[in-house]
Amino acid sequence: MPPRTQPVPAMTAETEALLADRLASGRYQDADEALRAALRLLEEQERGEADPRRAFRIALDEQLRDLTDPVEAMVAASGMLGRELGAARAGYGEIDAAGEVVRVERDWTDGTVPSLAGGARLLDGFGAPLIAELRAGRVLVVEDCRTDPRAEGEQQAATWASIGTRALIVAPLVKAGRLTAILYVHEPAPRRWSSAEATLLREAAERTWDAVGRARAEAALRESEERHRTLFELAPFAVFLIDPVSHAVLDVNAYACATYGYTREEFTRLSIADVDALGDSAAIRARGRAGTIAPGLQSFEARHRTRGGEIRDVMVRVQGIRLGGRDVTYCAHLDITARKAAEAALRASDARLRLAIEAARLSTWEFDLVRGTGTRAGPLTQELPVVPGEGFDLEAWLRSIHPEDRAPVRERFWTVMRGEAPRFAAEFRVRRPEGTSEGDWAWVSSFGAAVERDAETDLPTRLAGVAQDISGRKAAEARRALLMREVDHRAKNALSVVQAALRLTRAEDVPSYRRAIEGRVAAMARAQTLLAEDRWTGADLRALLSGEVGPFLVGDEARARLEGPPVTLPARATQPLAMAVHELATNAAKHGALSSPAGRLRIGWWLEGGPDGRLHLRWEESGGPALAGQPGHRGFGSRMLDGTLRGQLGGQVRMDWSGPGLVCEMMVPLDPGREPG
């Protein structure tokens, strides 16, 4: 039997660049010697010795990881890179939002050239051709500013000479389609730069970008924590942090200490039951639940006892938060003792005034129970004029209410009239005037109470209250409920797809399996992001295709052409189509056009039957390795395409392996009312 041969490993970009530099130097006499050198480099690569900059990359990562100041991160990366490349100057510059000015906070020099730090320079100093390369995301390599054909004459050469520069490499950082920063090295004399040096600069630029962003985020977090701590201490009311389980006091602000008479250390040995007049945690919890005004948010009145035994009325606002990795309860205690005393003095003599204050900016109503007539005033009188402003009876008002709401509203109103309930409160629908664009019915919230009573029977003789149009709130609640159902539905679908990917993915080893799963989950995440940006109503097809194909283009977006009209995918089709395109792109990067520098990809699409008709997509590869015909077995990608496009979306898919590259034709129905299988 012939001896078994091991597959030749692919040459990394660094190894290829190193070999190219050695060939260019003329140190090999013939092709055979060059081939032997290439084989040696591959062997070194296998042993981890082909990367002469590996120690530098590790050192750079370690240095940047420990820095918390963004400017220090810029300086550290610049200095390490300048020394590693033997350059005269290195620096990190940030581009303003207009894309016109580059600013260098601090840089590094070897002392032979001046520093460029502390100044802002116009980006057009590079010249139009060089700026275009930077904006396109390509590393700019200039061996001699005076002879480079992209330089725009003597004036630009003079500009470079004014800062002591003849040769340079600049790595651009293009984020979200905008040139945001550059990392550069300069030399005062002509210099031939290697491709490995350019690659190193690009890698260092990305590492620096990440470090600067992380340092700024950490600085912002520290500032935020300090700001919130300052607000905590300076709040003109008592603030407590409470353990939600034991009700133990974890922390208080200075105002709480001054108001209650305990030191901070003494407070931390107490629970909230020690200061609340109820004195019982179960009763305190029950009162809090009764005061719930939103999920995790409570508001209620309580009575608290100071260290000296004085009872104070307080308004309590309670919010559950996550702090330092644990659940805590944030409590704001506003002393309302004086306000409660004032309210008590006013309650008997001026109930109407108290209600008017409580109902500021709302419509008002009154009903004379002796005469049997009512009056209205405020915005609802004009907006809902079905009932006149005055002189209407109770039945006329009830007839304006939606038939489904009429009986419960009548019953609540009568319980107050009979003295069986102290308050009237109801939400109901009222007919709108004909010809309005908002619909036939408006939602109204009404609140009222007895303001006059019979001296002998103590029964109400006059009711007064307030009302407001809450149609917007009701519509928002309906939309929120619909959105929550949609998110729940999509989340369950996503989990099902992840389960399928975990079960069906095959790989030769654990790292390969991990990369495959991470790629597929990332495709799902990108689809989820697109849906969330448009409130789960759909996603832009071009953005979806660009997001899935972009990571495989290695910075060269020109290798892929996207051609087609604007199309909004329905939410049901977004995630399955993203998974299908990801599998095609993964296959192209491994075996097809995107595995070769000369490979090209074209994705075209068109609509049949309008926006709710059929979407046709054509995936066409060219310039890649020659096709050996249709594969002999179906992998996960083939099953994914068939399962999502045909089985889940009710579409069609056809694969053609006979041409110069894979052609995949897909059809997807866009009917938004059709749910996926």
XYZ file of C-alpha atoms in Angstrom, residues 86-363:
278
model
C 11.986 50.644 14.732
C 9.993 53.693 13.637
C 10.671 57.316 14.472
C 7.124 58.216 15.450
C 3.870 56.358 16.189
C 0.505 57.624 17.281
C -3.245 57.067 17.507
C -5.501 59.768 16.063
C -9.285 60.116 16.316
C -11.450 61.554 13.533
C -14.224 64.003 14.329
C -17.859 63.239 13.497
C -17.664 65.312 10.312
C -14.756 63.198 9.082
C -12.578 66.250 8.437
C -10.234 66.659 11.413
C -7.856 64.186 13.071
C -6.774 64.836 16.668
C -3.820 63.217 18.417
C -3.934 63.481 22.211
C -0.421 62.052 22.768
C 2.016 60.091 20.648
C 5.449 58.438 20.838
C 8.715 59.439 19.147
C 12.293 58.218 19.319
C 13.492 61.824 19.696
C 14.520 62.346 16.051
C 11.177 63.824 14.933
C 8.787 66.221 16.649
C 5.637 65.066 18.433
C 2.250 65.656 16.770
C 0.337 65.498 20.054
C -2.134 68.071 21.260
C -3.117 69.388 17.862
C -5.960 69.007 15.411
C -5.085 68.635 11.732
C -7.254 68.571 8.666
C -7.600 65.100 7.221
C -7.221 66.479 3.684
C -3.494 66.846 4.411
C -3.254 63.244 3.188
C -4.535 64.222 -0.242
C -7.653 62.927 -1.968
C -6.259 59.594 -3.278
C -4.810 58.592 0.094
C -7.921 59.708 1.982
C -10.030 57.559 -0.319
C -7.956 54.506 0.583
C -8.339 55.230 4.290
C -12.096 55.690 4.039
C -12.282 52.402 2.157
C -10.610 50.697 5.134
C -7.333 49.844 3.396
C -3.999 50.114 5.186
C -2.051 53.014 3.688
C 1.599 52.189 2.904
C 3.898 54.942 1.569
C 7.595 54.165 1.090
C 8.562 57.663 -0.059
C 6.184 60.628 -0.012
C 8.200 62.385 -2.730
C 7.946 59.593 -5.273
C 4.639 57.933 -4.399
C 2.330 58.354 -7.419
C -0.662 58.910 -5.133
C 0.893 62.041 -3.621
C -0.582 65.260 -5.008
C 2.477 67.193 -6.085
C 5.100 69.205 -4.268
C 2.644 70.896 -1.915
C 1.684 67.614 -0.273
C 5.337 66.545 -0.102
C 6.054 69.833 1.660
C 3.220 69.129 4.088
C 4.758 65.769 4.998
C 8.222 67.326 5.203
C 6.923 69.923 7.690
C 6.308 67.153 10.223
C 9.503 65.278 9.387
C 7.919 62.404 7.473
C 9.078 60.641 4.260
C 7.653 57.117 4.769
C 4.613 55.946 6.695
C 2.037 53.238 7.347
C -1.478 54.210 8.448
C -4.098 51.653 9.572
C -7.639 53.044 9.347
C -10.439 52.085 11.702
C -13.723 52.226 9.804
C -16.682 51.618 12.098
C -20.316 51.694 11.009
C -19.202 52.887 7.592
C -17.299 55.915 8.961
C -13.559 56.517 9.349
C -13.277 57.018 13.100
C -9.576 56.657 13.975
C -6.112 55.860 12.583
C -2.968 54.221 13.954
C 0.216 55.374 12.207
C 4.001 55.018 12.158
C 6.298 57.583 10.488
C 9.873 57.590 9.263
C 11.923 60.722 8.341
C 13.639 58.836 5.495
C 12.386 56.539 2.725
C 11.678 53.040 3.956
C 10.482 49.846 2.390
C 7.664 48.437 4.518
C 6.841 44.730 4.518
C 3.325 43.350 4.236
C 3.866 41.672 7.620
C 4.501 45.099 9.156
C 1.310 46.440 7.572
C -0.619 43.451 8.920
C 0.833 44.001 12.377
C -0.222 47.653 12.278
C -3.804 46.734 11.363
C -3.969 44.202 14.193
C -2.515 46.701 16.661
C -5.071 49.296 15.498
C -7.972 46.963 16.229
C -6.532 46.026 19.620
C -6.041 49.707 20.456
C -9.581 50.550 19.357
C -10.951 47.864 21.676
C -8.749 49.007 24.575
C -9.663 52.688 24.141
C -13.362 51.841 23.969
C -13.135 49.637 27.044
C -11.204 52.286 28.991
C -13.749 54.952 28.078
C -16.625 52.686 29.094
C -14.955 51.969 32.430
C -14.277 55.667 32.986
C -17.900 56.465 32.185
C -19.016 53.768 34.622
C -16.804 55.196 37.373
C -18.157 58.680 36.697
C -21.708 57.352 36.720
C -21.150 55.554 40.019
C -19.612 58.657 41.550
C -22.444 60.816 40.232
C -25.092 58.487 41.615
C -23.294 58.232 44.939
C -23.190 62.033 45.136
C -26.901 62.266 44.349
C -27.541 59.553 46.943
C -25.754 61.529 49.643
C -27.109 64.967 48.656
C -30.764 63.932 48.175
C -33.049 66.217 50.245
C -34.950 63.194 51.538
C -34.113 59.942 53.288
C -32.841 57.139 51.055
C -32.605 53.531 52.234
C -31.118 50.443 50.582
C -32.996 47.392 51.900
C -32.468 43.656 51.540
C -35.725 42.514 49.862
C -35.768 39.187 51.721
C -34.845 40.102 55.303
C -35.737 43.824 55.161
C -32.330 44.515 56.757
C -31.008 48.042 56.203
C -27.915 47.843 53.953
C -27.141 51.551 53.579
C -28.664 54.993 54.140
C -27.787 58.518 53.099
C -26.796 61.398 55.360
C -30.324 62.881 55.269
C -31.751 59.657 56.736
C -29.245 59.769 59.593
C -30.075 63.400 60.349
C -33.848 62.803 60.150
C -34.146 59.546 62.091
C -31.351 60.175 64.635
C -29.328 56.986 63.954
C -25.758 56.796 62.721
C -25.082 54.878 59.506
C -23.470 52.053 61.497
C -26.505 51.849 63.808
C -28.842 51.730 60.836
C -27.034 48.703 59.399
C -27.957 46.763 62.560
C -31.681 47.480 62.058
C -34.408 46.311 59.711
C -37.111 48.493 58.183
C -39.567 46.962 60.683
C -37.619 48.698 63.461
C -38.586 52.149 62.132
C -41.975 51.431 60.477
C -44.935 51.887 62.824
C -46.433 48.617 61.533
C -43.471 46.799 63.099
C -44.089 43.628 61.091
C -42.361 42.606 57.856
C -45.391 40.665 56.559
C -47.686 43.668 57.039
C -45.124 45.963 55.432
C -44.912 43.662 52.382
C -48.715 43.521 52.077
C -48.933 47.316 52.143
C -46.210 47.545 49.497
C -47.997 45.104 47.177
C -51.175 47.125 47.555
C -49.247 50.210 46.457
C -47.811 48.657 43.278
C -47.990 51.162 40.408
C -45.720 49.330 37.936
C -43.706 46.087 37.872
C -41.059 46.398 40.592
C -42.285 49.905 41.587
C -44.424 50.730 44.630
C -45.680 53.973 46.107
C -47.543 54.320 49.397
C -47.787 56.320 52.601
C -46.384 55.031 55.878
C -45.731 56.150 59.423
C -42.156 55.935 60.716
C -40.702 56.201 64.194
C -37.518 58.185 64.877
C -34.924 57.162 67.460
C -36.568 59.564 69.926
C -39.988 57.924 69.465
C -41.578 60.659 67.301
C -44.023 59.374 64.639
C -43.633 60.983 61.211
C -45.784 60.592 58.084
C -43.719 59.677 55.044
C -44.395 59.117 51.364
C -42.464 56.000 50.319
C -41.391 55.194 46.740
C -39.886 51.697 46.438
C -37.991 50.336 43.417
C -36.334 46.926 43.128
C -32.925 47.105 41.412
C -29.888 44.917 40.742
C -26.809 46.329 42.485
C -23.381 44.732 42.785
C -24.648 41.364 41.591
C -27.502 41.139 44.113
C -31.154 42.204 44.348
C -31.777 45.211 46.590
C -34.704 47.519 47.264
C -34.164 51.245 46.793
C -36.502 53.285 49.030
C -37.026 57.047 48.953
C -38.762 58.380 52.085
C -40.197 61.892 51.787
C -41.400 63.396 55.051
C -45.001 64.584 54.498
C -45.957 65.207 58.112
C -46.550 68.901 57.512
C -48.441 68.206 54.301
C -50.683 65.657 55.997
C -51.519 68.171 58.700
C -52.416 70.775 56.090
C -54.562 68.288 54.190
C -56.451 67.393 57.350
C -57.211 71.065 58.012
C -58.470 71.604 54.465
C -60.401 68.362 53.992
C -63.581 69.349 55.838
C -63.916 72.894 54.514
C -62.704 72.692 50.932
C -63.080 69.219 49.351
C -63.559 70.689 45.859
C -60.234 72.537 46.074
C -58.438 69.352 47.169
C -59.894 67.420 44.227
C -58.998 70.219 41.806
C -55.403 70.138 43.023
C -55.271 66.349 42.667
C -56.803 66.572 39.202
C -54.677 69.373 37.736
C -55.051 69.702 33.965
C -57.948 67.249 33.877
C -61.611 67.730 32.973
